Amino acid sequence: MRIVSSGLTGDRPDAPDPASDDVLGGLELSHVVSALHEGVAALDSTGRVLGANDAFQRLVPEQVLTLVLDDRGQALPLGQHPWTVVLATGTPIHGQVLGLRRSEDEVCWLRVNVVPVQLDSGTVAVLTSVDITRERHAAAALEAAEHRFRLAAEHAPIGIAIVSLEGVLLESNDAFCRLLGYGRGELSGLTFQAITHPDDLALDVAHVEDLLAGGAETYRIVKRYLTRTGEPIWAQLTVALARHTTGEPLYFISMIEDVSAERDAHEALAHQASHDELTGLANRATLLARTSEALVRAAVTGRSMALLFCDLDHFKLVNDSRGHEAGDAVLVETAERLRACIRDGDTAARLGGDEFVVLCEALPSREHAAQLAQRLIDEITQPMGRAHGVTMTVSVGIALSEPGITAAEMLRNADAALYRAKEDGRDRHALFVPELIEQATRRLGLEHDLREAMRTEALFLDYQPVRRLRDGSVAAYEALIRWAHPVRGVLAPDSFLPVAEASDLVLEIDRYVLLRACDDAVSWGDSPDAPNVSVNISARHVGRGLLPGLVARALSRSGLEPARLTLELTETALLGVTPTATSELDTLVQLGVRLAIDDFGTGYSSLTHLVDVPASYVKIDRSFVMRMASSDASTAIVEAVVSLCRALHIDVVAEGIEDEGQRLMLSRLGCSYGQGYLLGRPGRIDLTPLERTGA
């Protein structure tokens, strides 16, 4: 393009006409201007384009520059246009940013230099320009992104802080301020050491030093912060070290998430694994562990120790006449009285039902155990305050430590002594003596009767349904053993299984139940929707190496698909799982059989079982379900178990559902299956067509 104003080619009065072939340095000057990447134009004071090169015309095809914006995007008055100012003042302008509006939605941004040039025809403003539209848009996008990022950090639901290399808090978002109870900006200037619990400071500092030394790029810990009032709160801290492009450390980026509620729930769950939910006393597993430890200490010190096995007399009458709520009140108050009677170093435990045990270490004398037993009897037989109108008596069996005795043996001895106290009329204590072998003989008689019952098929199975909570359809039936006793009528498992558990007879009962349950399940049909069957397996069966073979024979004889059989193991059965037991469980899973953890939460180290045992589902103990409506802790534990099992892809069955409110609450918590009197009592199976389809 040629510049039309003759003066722009450098004409002087005596110079040849610019249209001539005269060249400057071998090129016509207009060609040089036309070849420039920068836009060049000559303007008058009104913004009329007198001449422009191709680059400028591509940027600004308009002939008059009127819609001019300042660098903030505001319309620039005509008198403030740079060419107008330059021609009015004669002073050049360099590096001014202008916007030229091409349309409603499009603006071309230029960085311009404007100088006055005197021509024969007058003075014009010569403008050179660089297109910075893309650069401007990129800067605006970056600024918007940075603004969004800052807003995200400010309004993030977790705490975020920028901390200097010296540990000083430079910036903190609202969430972090709220977490610690500080006002906006009040944390700035404090050190992270000042707001960290002293017991957690060393760990935090060690990780910081590791970051600075290049040993890691980030670290994550759970620690306690101190609020403005000095109260500790638990939080998960994740820290990253920000570095310059040269690798030089700049500052720490800390993200802080409040985990107090989760920690409380996990601690409650862990506590529940070792303690009785109702009374808060130690459970059986904890008692046995502490007894084992006490026996070791007794062997070193030579001082005696004792187990006092306490059983409330005729407790069942309280439940039958006053209801389970009154029964629970009696159990809770009994636990409180036991605590009040023992020393700080002793242990009170509840084994289940109305059975309590007290562990006493370092006895002043062997007679002291009998004195304590009588004190327990005197205290417990006082009228109950929680259950008005109820007065209980208690029988106590005493077992003293002997060289080489185990915790389990001591507990059995105390139990045997308890039977003596019961036989002698209750409301008294008895000391274990070898003569109690007579009681063992009587139990052998009951064991004989049980064997005869198995031979004569006096044992039979009832089934209780496990239903899907979403629609009430039957997913499985649990096999429950019953004894049609010729004198005592139909006996529930609690009446005879304890005797069987004390001997290998329980292994035969397991075999009987397993074979019969598999046969029955086949009779329910073989459609994809046919219900599964669950069989309870005794703790005595685990770890002997016999269970996989027994299960394989039952499946082969009956023709039942392995996936339709579930073996339910109590947490007691899983306590201290041996390598043999682990191999057994793995073999069962390889057979296609499903495993379940029964009465989950009442045993020892429940969370460990979820990791170590290849279980398909767990059954939440009915004690949690019963108290969900009245206990936030029970609800939190159930919710935690359901969430944890969901994360581990393990199904959950809630036991003991007795009313619609419990079912609805469990459904809302995400529990998939349920069992209890509301959903079906134990009985004989007569599948209707509807149940056969699993509808």
Short mmCIF file of C-alpha atoms in Angstrom, two decimals, residues 64-455:
data_model
loop_
_atom_site.label_atom_id
_atom_site.label_comp_id
_atom_site.label_asym_id
_atom_site.label_seq_id
_atom_site.Cartn_x
_atom_site.Cartn_y
_atom_site.Cartn_z
CA VAL A 64 -12.13 7.59 10.82
CA LEU A 65 -11.16 6.56 14.35
CA THR A 66 -14.04 7.68 16.53
CA LEU A 67 -15.04 4.76 18.83
CA VAL A 68 -11.90 4.93 20.95
CA LEU A 69 -11.62 3.40 24.47
CA ASP A 70 -9.09 4.03 27.22
CA ASP A 71 -7.14 1.15 28.80
CA ARG A 72 -10.02 0.54 31.23
CA GLY A 73 -12.50 0.08 28.39
CA GLN A 74 -14.23 3.46 28.90
CA ALA A 75 -15.12 5.66 25.93
CA LEU A 76 -12.43 8.28 25.38
CA PRO A 77 -13.71 11.79 24.50
CA LEU A 78 -12.57 13.21 21.14
CA GLY A 79 -10.49 15.89 22.82
CA GLN A 80 -8.49 13.19 24.64
CA HIS A 81 -7.69 11.11 21.57
CA PRO A 82 -3.91 10.90 21.44
CA TRP A 83 -3.65 12.30 17.89
CA THR A 84 -5.83 15.22 18.87
CA VAL A 85 -3.67 15.88 21.93
CA VAL A 86 -0.41 15.54 19.95
CA LEU A 87 -1.53 17.93 17.22
CA ALA A 88 -2.80 20.37 19.84
CA THR A 89 0.32 20.31 22.03
CA GLY A 90 3.05 19.21 19.67
CA THR A 91 4.20 16.69 22.30
CA PRO A 92 4.65 13.04 21.27
CA ILE A 93 2.85 10.24 23.16
CA HIS A 94 4.51 6.87 23.64
CA GLY A 95 3.14 3.49 24.77
CA GLN A 96 -0.50 4.48 25.27
CA VAL A 97 -3.02 1.61 25.29
CA LEU A 98 -6.18 2.19 23.29
CA GLY A 99 -9.19 0.16 22.39
CA LEU A 100 -10.89 0.57 19.01
CA ARG A 101 -14.44 -0.79 19.07
CA ARG A 102 -15.15 -2.64 15.88
CA SER A 103 -18.59 -3.90 16.90
CA GLU A 104 -20.77 -4.40 19.96
CA ASP A 105 -18.79 -7.48 20.98
CA GLU A 106 -15.37 -6.87 19.46
CA VAL A 107 -12.62 -4.47 20.53
CA CYS A 108 -9.17 -4.25 19.00
CA TRP A 109 -6.53 -3.29 21.57
CA LEU A 110 -3.43 -1.36 20.45
CA ARG A 111 -0.30 0.01 22.08
CA VAL A 112 0.47 3.21 20.15
CA ASN A 113 3.11 5.84 19.71
CA VAL A 114 1.98 9.16 18.22
CA VAL A 115 4.33 11.92 16.99
CA PRO A 116 3.61 15.13 15.10
CA VAL A 117 5.11 15.39 11.60
CA GLN A 118 5.32 18.69 9.72
CA LEU A 119 4.47 18.41 6.02
CA ASP A 120 4.14 21.04 3.30
CA SER A 121 0.41 20.69 3.60
CA GLY A 122 0.43 21.01 7.39
CA THR A 123 1.09 18.95 10.51
CA VAL A 124 -0.21 15.39 10.79
CA ALA A 125 -0.09 12.84 13.59
CA VAL A 126 1.89 9.76 12.65
CA LEU A 127 0.73 6.75 14.66
CA THR A 128 2.57 3.48 14.98
CA SER A 129 0.68 0.62 16.64
CA VAL A 130 1.13 -2.94 17.90
CA ASP A 131 -1.85 -5.29 18.21
CA ILE A 132 -2.04 -6.42 21.87
CA THR A 133 -5.58 -7.83 21.71
CA ARG A 134 -4.48 -11.42 22.30
CA GLU A 135 -2.07 -10.37 25.01
CA ARG A 136 -4.79 -8.31 26.66
CA HIS A 137 -7.29 -11.16 26.54
CA ALA A 138 -4.72 -13.57 27.96
CA ALA A 139 -3.96 -11.17 30.81
CA ALA A 140 -7.67 -10.75 31.51
CA ALA A 141 -8.18 -14.52 31.48
CA LEU A 142 -5.25 -14.98 33.85
CA GLU A 143 -6.58 -12.31 36.16
CA ALA A 144 -10.03 -13.93 36.12
CA ALA A 145 -8.51 -17.35 36.82
CA GLU A 146 -6.48 -15.96 39.70
CA HIS A 147 -9.61 -14.29 41.05
CA ARG A 148 -11.59 -17.50 40.80
CA PHE A 149 -8.77 -19.42 42.48
CA ARG A 150 -8.61 -16.93 45.32
CA LEU A 151 -12.39 -17.05 45.73
CA ALA A 152 -12.24 -20.84 45.78
CA ALA A 153 -9.55 -20.77 48.45
CA GLU A 154 -11.42 -18.17 50.48
CA HIS A 155 -14.71 -20.06 50.40
CA ALA A 156 -13.35 -23.63 50.47
CA PRO A 157 -15.06 -25.86 53.06
CA ILE A 158 -11.67 -26.88 54.48
CA GLY A 159 -9.05 -24.64 56.03
CA ILE A 160 -6.26 -23.33 53.81
CA ALA A 161 -3.21 -21.43 55.03
CA ILE A 162 -0.01 -20.08 53.55
CA VAL A 163 2.88 -20.49 55.97
CA SER A 164 6.35 -18.99 55.67
CA LEU A 165 9.48 -21.13 55.79
CA GLU A 166 9.93 -19.89 59.37
CA GLY A 167 6.50 -21.22 60.33
CA VAL A 168 4.62 -17.90 60.38
CA LEU A 169 1.06 -17.89 59.05
CA LEU A 170 0.93 -15.42 56.17
CA GLU A 171 -2.64 -15.97 54.98
CA SER A 172 -5.60 -18.05 56.21
CA ASN A 173 -9.03 -18.55 54.68
CA ASP A 174 -12.35 -18.19 56.48
CA ALA A 175 -12.75 -21.93 57.08
CA PHE A 176 -9.45 -22.12 58.98
CA CYS A 177 -10.34 -19.05 61.04
CA ARG A 178 -13.72 -20.54 61.93
CA LEU A 179 -12.15 -23.89 62.78
CA LEU A 180 -9.90 -22.30 65.40
CA GLY A 181 -12.36 -19.61 66.50
CA TYR A 182 -10.36 -16.61 65.25
CA GLY A 183 -11.66 -13.55 63.47
CA ARG A 184 -10.80 -12.75 59.88
CA GLY A 185 -7.07 -12.07 59.58
CA GLU A 186 -6.29 -12.67 63.27
CA LEU A 187 -4.21 -15.74 62.51
CA SER A 188 -1.76 -13.81 60.34
CA GLY A 189 1.52 -13.39 62.18
CA LEU A 190 1.03 -16.37 64.50
CA THR A 191 3.31 -19.40 64.14
CA PHE A 192 1.98 -22.88 63.48
CA GLN A 193 3.79 -23.93 66.67
CA ALA A 194 1.58 -21.56 68.69
CA ILE A 195 -1.64 -23.19 67.49
CA THR A 196 -0.43 -26.83 67.64
CA HIS A 197 -1.03 -29.08 70.63
CA PRO A 198 2.32 -29.57 72.42
CA ASP A 199 2.06 -33.36 72.22
CA ASP A 200 1.78 -33.23 68.41
CA LEU A 201 4.38 -30.54 67.75
CA ALA A 202 7.43 -32.79 67.43
CA LEU A 203 5.83 -34.91 64.70
CA ASP A 204 4.76 -31.82 62.75
CA VAL A 205 8.20 -30.21 62.99
CA ALA A 206 9.91 -33.43 61.89
CA HIS A 207 7.80 -33.52 58.73
CA VAL A 208 8.51 -29.85 58.02
CA GLU A 209 12.24 -30.45 58.30
CA ASP A 210 11.92 -33.44 55.98
CA LEU A 211 10.20 -31.26 53.38
CA LEU A 212 12.87 -28.59 53.56
CA ALA A 213 15.60 -31.23 53.31
CA GLY A 214 14.05 -32.58 50.11
CA GLY A 215 13.01 -35.89 51.63
CA ALA A 216 9.42 -35.45 50.49
CA GLU A 217 7.20 -33.08 48.54
CA THR A 218 4.15 -33.34 50.80
CA TYR A 219 3.10 -34.86 54.09
CA ARG A 220 -0.20 -35.70 55.74
CA ILE A 221 -0.81 -36.21 59.45
CA VAL A 222 -3.69 -36.12 61.92
CA LYS A 223 -2.91 -33.66 64.70
CA ARG A 224 -4.51 -31.52 67.33
CA TYR A 225 -4.81 -27.77 66.92
CA LEU A 226 -5.51 -25.38 69.76
CA THR A 227 -8.49 -23.07 69.33
CA ARG A 228 -8.48 -19.48 70.46
CA THR A 229 -9.87 -20.64 73.83
CA GLY A 230 -7.17 -23.31 74.16
CA GLU A 231 -9.45 -26.27 73.41
CA PRO A 232 -7.87 -29.04 71.30
CA ILE A 233 -9.55 -30.16 68.08
CA TRP A 234 -8.48 -32.97 65.76
CA ALA A 235 -7.71 -32.15 62.14
CA GLN A 236 -6.12 -33.81 59.15
CA LEU A 237 -3.26 -31.64 57.92
CA THR A 238 -1.86 -31.91 54.39
CA VAL A 239 1.19 -29.77 53.62
CA ALA A 240 2.97 -29.08 50.34
CA LEU A 241 6.12 -27.04 49.83
CA ALA A 242 5.81 -24.41 47.08
CA ARG A 243 9.04 -23.81 45.17
CA HIS A 244 10.34 -21.21 42.73
CA THR A 245 11.01 -22.30 39.16
CA THR A 246 14.65 -22.44 40.23
CA GLY A 247 13.74 -24.99 42.90
CA GLU A 248 14.19 -22.60 45.80
CA PRO A 249 11.60 -23.15 48.61
CA LEU A 250 9.11 -20.29 48.88
CA TYR A 251 6.41 -21.16 51.43
CA PHE A 252 4.18 -23.98 52.70
CA ILE A 253 0.62 -24.55 51.53
CA SER A 254 -1.41 -26.16 54.32
CA MET A 255 -4.87 -27.71 53.97
CA ILE A 256 -6.67 -28.44 57.23
CA GLU A 257 -9.80 -30.58 57.52
CA ASP A 258 -11.73 -31.00 60.76
CA VAL A 259 -11.91 -34.72 61.58
CA SER A 260 -13.11 -34.43 65.17
CA ALA A 261 -16.48 -36.05 64.45
CA GLU A 262 -14.95 -38.88 62.45
CA ARG A 263 -12.33 -39.48 65.12
CA ASP A 264 -14.98 -39.55 67.83
CA ALA A 265 -16.98 -42.07 65.80
CA HIS A 266 -13.93 -44.28 65.20
CA GLU A 267 -12.93 -44.08 68.85
CA ALA A 268 -16.48 -45.03 69.80
CA LEU A 269 -16.31 -47.95 67.40
CA ALA A 270 -12.91 -49.03 68.74
CA HIS A 271 -14.20 -48.70 72.29
CA GLN A 272 -17.23 -50.77 71.36
CA ALA A 273 -14.95 -53.47 69.99
CA SER A 274 -13.48 -53.98 73.47
CA HIS A 275 -16.36 -52.92 75.71
CA ASP A 276 -19.96 -53.79 76.28
CA GLU A 277 -22.30 -51.34 74.56
CA LEU A 278 -24.94 -51.28 77.28
CA THR A 279 -22.81 -51.01 80.43
CA GLY A 280 -19.48 -49.72 79.16
CA LEU A 281 -17.66 -52.55 80.94
CA ALA A 282 -14.91 -54.58 79.32
CA ASN A 283 -16.18 -57.42 77.12
CA ARG A 284 -15.13 -61.08 77.15
CA ALA A 285 -12.15 -60.67 74.84
CA THR A 286 -10.79 -57.73 76.81
CA LEU A 287 -11.27 -59.62 80.08
CA LEU A 288 -9.38 -62.65 78.77
CA ALA A 289 -6.55 -60.47 77.49
CA ARG A 290 -6.22 -58.62 80.79
CA THR A 291 -6.43 -61.88 82.74
CA SER A 292 -3.58 -63.33 80.69
CA GLU A 293 -1.49 -60.25 81.41
CA ALA A 294 -2.36 -60.41 85.12
CA LEU A 295 -1.33 -64.08 85.29
CA VAL A 296 2.09 -63.17 83.94
CA ARG A 297 2.47 -60.48 86.60
CA ALA A 298 1.23 -62.84 89.30
CA ALA A 299 3.86 -65.40 88.29
CA VAL A 300 6.55 -62.74 88.73
CA THR A 301 5.31 -61.22 92.01
CA GLY A 302 3.98 -64.39 93.59
CA ARG A 303 0.79 -62.62 94.64
CA SER A 304 -2.57 -64.26 94.03
CA MET A 305 -5.26 -63.03 91.70
CA ALA A 306 -8.89 -64.02 91.31
CA LEU A 307 -11.79 -64.05 88.88
CA LEU A 308 -15.26 -63.52 90.36
CA PHE A 309 -17.98 -64.76 88.01
CA CYS A 310 -21.27 -62.99 88.89
CA ASP A 311 -24.66 -64.00 87.55
CA LEU A 312 -27.93 -62.28 88.48
CA ASP A 313 -30.44 -64.74 89.90
CA HIS A 314 -33.67 -65.17 87.91
CA PHE A 315 -32.87 -62.22 85.71
CA LYS A 316 -35.08 -63.59 82.94
CA LEU A 317 -38.10 -62.90 85.14
CA VAL A 318 -37.30 -59.18 85.03
CA ASN A 319 -37.34 -59.16 81.24
CA ASP A 320 -40.48 -61.29 81.10
CA SER A 321 -42.44 -59.32 83.69
CA ARG A 322 -41.09 -55.77 83.38
CA GLY A 323 -39.76 -55.73 79.83
CA HIS A 324 -36.29 -55.38 78.33
CA GLU A 325 -36.05 -51.72 79.25
CA ALA A 326 -36.27 -52.59 82.94
CA GLY A 327 -33.84 -55.44 82.38
CA ASP A 328 -31.34 -53.09 80.77
CA ALA A 329 -31.72 -50.69 83.69
CA VAL A 330 -30.86 -53.52 86.09
CA LEU A 331 -27.78 -54.43 84.06
CA VAL A 332 -26.56 -50.84 83.91
CA GLU A 333 -27.00 -50.32 87.64
CA THR A 334 -25.30 -53.63 88.37
CA ALA A 335 -22.32 -52.50 86.33
CA GLU A 336 -22.16 -49.23 88.27
CA ARG A 337 -22.21 -51.06 91.59
CA LEU A 338 -19.45 -53.39 90.45
CA ARG A 339 -17.28 -50.43 89.52
CA ALA A 340 -17.91 -48.84 92.91
CA CYS A 341 -16.77 -51.97 94.75
CA ILE A 342 -13.45 -52.64 93.01
CA ARG A 343 -10.07 -50.93 93.09
CA ASP A 344 -8.73 -48.75 90.32
CA GLY A 345 -6.44 -51.46 88.99
CA ASP A 346 -9.12 -54.15 88.88
CA THR A 347 -11.38 -54.89 85.91
CA ALA A 348 -15.14 -55.35 85.73
CA ALA A 349 -16.48 -57.03 82.58
CA ARG A 350 -19.81 -58.09 81.14
CA LEU A 351 -19.73 -61.31 79.16
CA GLY A 352 -23.27 -60.99 77.87
CA GLY A 353 -26.78 -61.28 79.24
CA ASP A 354 -26.63 -61.02 83.04
CA GLU A 355 -23.11 -62.46 83.37
CA PHE A 356 -20.41 -60.26 84.87
CA VAL A 357 -16.83 -61.00 85.87
CA VAL A 358 -14.49 -59.08 88.16
CA LEU A 359 -10.71 -59.49 87.82
CA CYS A 360 -8.76 -58.73 91.01
CA GLU A 361 -4.98 -58.55 90.95
CA ALA A 362 -2.41 -58.60 93.75
CA LEU A 363 -4.76 -59.83 96.43
CA PRO A 364 -3.63 -59.09 100.00
CA SER A 365 -4.70 -62.65 100.81
CA ARG A 366 -6.72 -65.47 99.27
CA GLU A 367 -9.48 -64.68 101.78
CA HIS A 368 -9.77 -61.22 100.29
CA ALA A 369 -11.48 -62.71 97.20
CA ALA A 370 -14.27 -64.15 99.36
CA GLN A 371 -14.64 -60.85 101.21
CA LEU A 372 -14.95 -58.98 97.91
CA ALA A 373 -17.50 -61.49 96.63
CA GLN A 374 -19.66 -60.96 99.70
CA ARG A 375 -19.36 -57.18 99.33
CA LEU A 376 -20.54 -57.48 95.73
CA ILE A 377 -23.51 -59.59 96.84
CA ASP A 378 -24.43 -57.12 99.60
CA GLU A 379 -24.21 -54.17 97.23
CA ILE A 380 -26.13 -55.70 94.33
CA THR A 381 -28.96 -56.98 96.52
CA GLN A 382 -29.87 -53.44 97.53
CA PRO A 383 -33.10 -52.21 95.81
CA MET A 384 -32.45 -50.98 92.28
CA GLY A 385 -32.83 -47.25 91.76
CA ARG A 386 -33.06 -47.30 87.96
CA ALA A 387 -35.60 -50.14 87.83
CA HIS A 388 -38.02 -49.11 90.57
CA GLY A 389 -39.49 -51.96 92.53
CA VAL A 390 -36.83 -54.45 91.46
CA THR A 391 -34.48 -56.14 93.92
CA MET A 392 -31.98 -58.63 92.58
CA THR A 393 -29.81 -61.28 94.13
CA VAL A 394 -26.56 -62.48 92.63
CA SER A 395 -24.53 -65.66 92.71
CA VAL A 396 -20.74 -65.48 92.53
CA GLY A 397 -18.18 -68.12 91.57
CA ILE A 398 -14.57 -67.56 92.61
CA ALA A 399 -11.49 -68.93 90.85
CA LEU A 400 -7.99 -68.30 92.23
CA SER A 401 -4.80 -68.28 90.21
CA GLU A 402 -2.62 -71.37 90.18
CA PRO A 403 0.79 -72.03 88.64
CA GLY A 404 0.47 -72.73 84.92
CA ILE A 405 -3.24 -71.90 84.66
CA THR A 406 -4.51 -69.99 81.64
CA ALA A 407 -7.04 -67.19 81.46
CA ALA A 408 -9.60 -69.43 79.77
CA GLU A 409 -9.12 -72.10 82.44
CA MET A 410 -9.59 -69.57 85.21
CA LEU A 411 -12.79 -68.36 83.60
CA ARG A 412 -14.07 -71.93 83.28
CA ASN A 413 -13.20 -72.59 86.92
CA ALA A 414 -15.06 -69.47 87.99
CA ASP A 415 -18.02 -70.57 85.89
CA ALA A 416 -17.96 -73.99 87.52
CA ALA A 417 -17.92 -72.36 90.97
CA LEU A 418 -20.86 -70.21 89.89
CA TYR A 419 -22.84 -73.36 89.11
CA ARG A 420 -22.08 -74.56 92.63
CA ALA A 421 -23.37 -71.28 94.07
CA LYS A 422 -26.53 -71.60 91.96
CA GLU A 423 -27.07 -75.20 93.03
CA ASP A 424 -26.54 -74.27 96.67
CA GLY A 425 -29.47 -71.87 96.54
CA ARG A 426 -28.20 -68.71 94.80
CA ASP A 427 -27.53 -65.34 96.48
CA ARG A 428 -24.17 -66.62 97.69
CA HIS A 429 -20.60 -67.20 96.57
CA ALA A 430 -18.68 -70.44 96.05
CA LEU A 431 -14.99 -71.16 95.61
CA PHE A 432 -13.83 -73.46 92.86
CA VAL A 433 -12.62 -76.80 94.14
CA PRO A 434 -11.75 -79.95 92.24
CA GLU A 435 -14.90 -81.61 93.56
CA LEU A 436 -16.88 -79.52 91.16
CA ILE A 437 -16.12 -82.23 88.68
CA GLU A 438 -19.56 -83.49 89.57
CA GLN A 439 -21.03 -80.57 87.72
CA ALA A 440 -18.94 -81.53 84.74
CA THR A 441 -20.43 -84.99 85.01
CA ARG A 442 -23.92 -83.58 84.91
CA ARG A 443 -23.01 -81.57 81.88
CA LEU A 444 -21.74 -84.74 80.28
CA GLY A 445 -25.19 -86.16 80.89
CA LEU A 446 -26.75 -83.29 79.00
CA GLU A 447 -24.19 -83.79 76.30
CA HIS A 448 -25.23 -87.43 76.08
CA ASP A 449 -28.85 -86.37 75.74
CA LEU A 450 -27.85 -84.04 72.94
CA ARG A 451 -26.11 -86.83 71.10
CA GLU A 452 -29.18 -88.99 71.49
CA ALA A 453 -31.31 -86.13 70.19
CA MET A 454 -29.17 -85.95 67.08
CA ARG A 455 -29.46 -89.72 66.58
#
